[in-house]
Amino acid sequence: MANAKIWLDRMTENNDNLHNFDEKLEHMEGKYAYENGELDKAFEI
């Protein structure tokens, strides 16, 4: 039962942090568009 609690805690932590990856990905997409001169697209993201 202790292993199940550890597993559940890890799954909860991963779920709580998924949005951090999304924000970083959006930032990198915007940075890429900006560096390629696509300013409208960069600021839209």
PDB file of C-alpha atoms in Angstrom:
ATOM      1  CA  MET A   1       0.000   0.000   0.000  1.00  0.00           C
ATOM      2  CA  ALA A   2       2.919   2.348   0.669  1.00  0.00           C
ATOM      3  CA  ASN A   3       4.096   1.952  -2.928  1.00  0.00           C
ATOM      4  CA  ALA A   4       0.664   2.954  -4.189  1.00  0.00           C
ATOM      5  CA  LYS A   5       0.790   6.159  -2.119  1.00  0.00           C
ATOM      6  CA  ILE A   6       4.241   7.027  -3.491  1.00  0.00           C
ATOM      7  CA  TRP A   7       3.083   6.351  -7.046  1.00  0.00           C
ATOM      8  CA  LEU A   8      -0.074   8.430  -6.589  1.00  0.00           C
ATOM      9  CA  ASP A   9       1.908  11.337  -5.107  1.00  0.00           C
ATOM     10  CA  ARG A  10       4.284  11.292  -8.085  1.00  0.00           C
ATOM     11  CA  MET A  11       1.406  11.206 -10.571  1.00  0.00           C
ATOM     12  CA  THR A  12      -0.243  14.144  -8.807  1.00  0.00           C
ATOM     13  CA  GLU A  13       2.986  16.143  -8.847  1.00  0.00           C
ATOM     14  CA  ASN A  14       3.509  15.456 -12.555  1.00  0.00           C
ATOM     15  CA  ASN A  15      -0.052  16.491 -13.322  1.00  0.00           C
ATOM     16  CA  ASP A  16       0.360  19.717 -11.344  1.00  0.00           C
ATOM     17  CA  ASN A  17       3.478  20.627 -13.330  1.00  0.00           C
ATOM     18  CA  LEU A  18       2.266  19.901 -16.872  1.00  0.00           C
ATOM     19  CA  HIS A  19       1.259  23.521 -17.473  1.00  0.00           C
ATOM     20  CA  ASN A  20       4.842  24.657 -16.830  1.00  0.00           C
ATOM     21  CA  PHE A  21       5.975  22.759 -19.915  1.00  0.00           C
ATOM     22  CA  ASP A  22       3.202  24.336 -22.015  1.00  0.00           C
ATOM     23  CA  GLU A  23       4.246  27.859 -21.002  1.00  0.00           C
ATOM     24  CA  LYS A  24       7.885  27.161 -21.809  1.00  0.00           C
ATOM     25  CA  LEU A  25       6.939  25.688 -25.185  1.00  0.00           C
ATOM     26  CA  GLU A  26       4.848  28.755 -26.075  1.00  0.00           C
ATOM     27  CA  HIS A  27       7.764  30.990 -25.115  1.00  0.00           C
ATOM     28  CA  MET A  28      10.150  29.034 -27.330  1.00  0.00           C
ATOM     29  CA  GLU A  29       7.689  29.144 -30.268  1.00  0.00           C
ATOM     30  CA  GLY A  30       7.373  32.913 -29.905  1.00  0.00           C
ATOM     31  CA  LYS A  31      11.132  33.339 -29.652  1.00  0.00           C
ATOM     32  CA  TYR A  32      11.645  31.236 -32.796  1.00  0.00           C
ATOM     33  CA  ALA A  33       9.092  33.272 -34.748  1.00  0.00           C
ATOM     34  CA  TYR A  34      10.661  36.541 -33.535  1.00  0.00           C
ATOM     35  CA  GLU A  35      14.156  35.456 -34.528  1.00  0.00           C
ATOM     36  CA  ASN A  36      12.874  34.529 -38.000  1.00  0.00           C
ATOM     37  CA  GLY A  37      11.343  37.976 -38.488  1.00  0.00           C
ATOM     38  CA  GLU A  38       7.735  36.829 -38.104  1.00  0.00           C
ATOM     39  CA  LEU A  39       6.859  39.573 -35.617  1.00  0.00           C
ATOM     40  CA  ASP A  40       3.072  39.330 -35.954  1.00  0.00           C
ATOM     41  CA  LYS A  41       3.166  35.599 -35.282  1.00  0.00           C
ATOM     42  CA  ALA A  42       5.688  36.010 -32.459  1.00  0.00           C
ATOM     43  CA  PHE A  43       3.512  38.411 -30.494  1.00  0.00           C
ATOM     44  CA  GLU A  44       0.344  36.436 -31.241  1.00  0.00           C
ATOM     45  CA  ILE A  45       1.744  33.403 -29.439  1.00  0.00           C
TER      46      ILE A  45
END
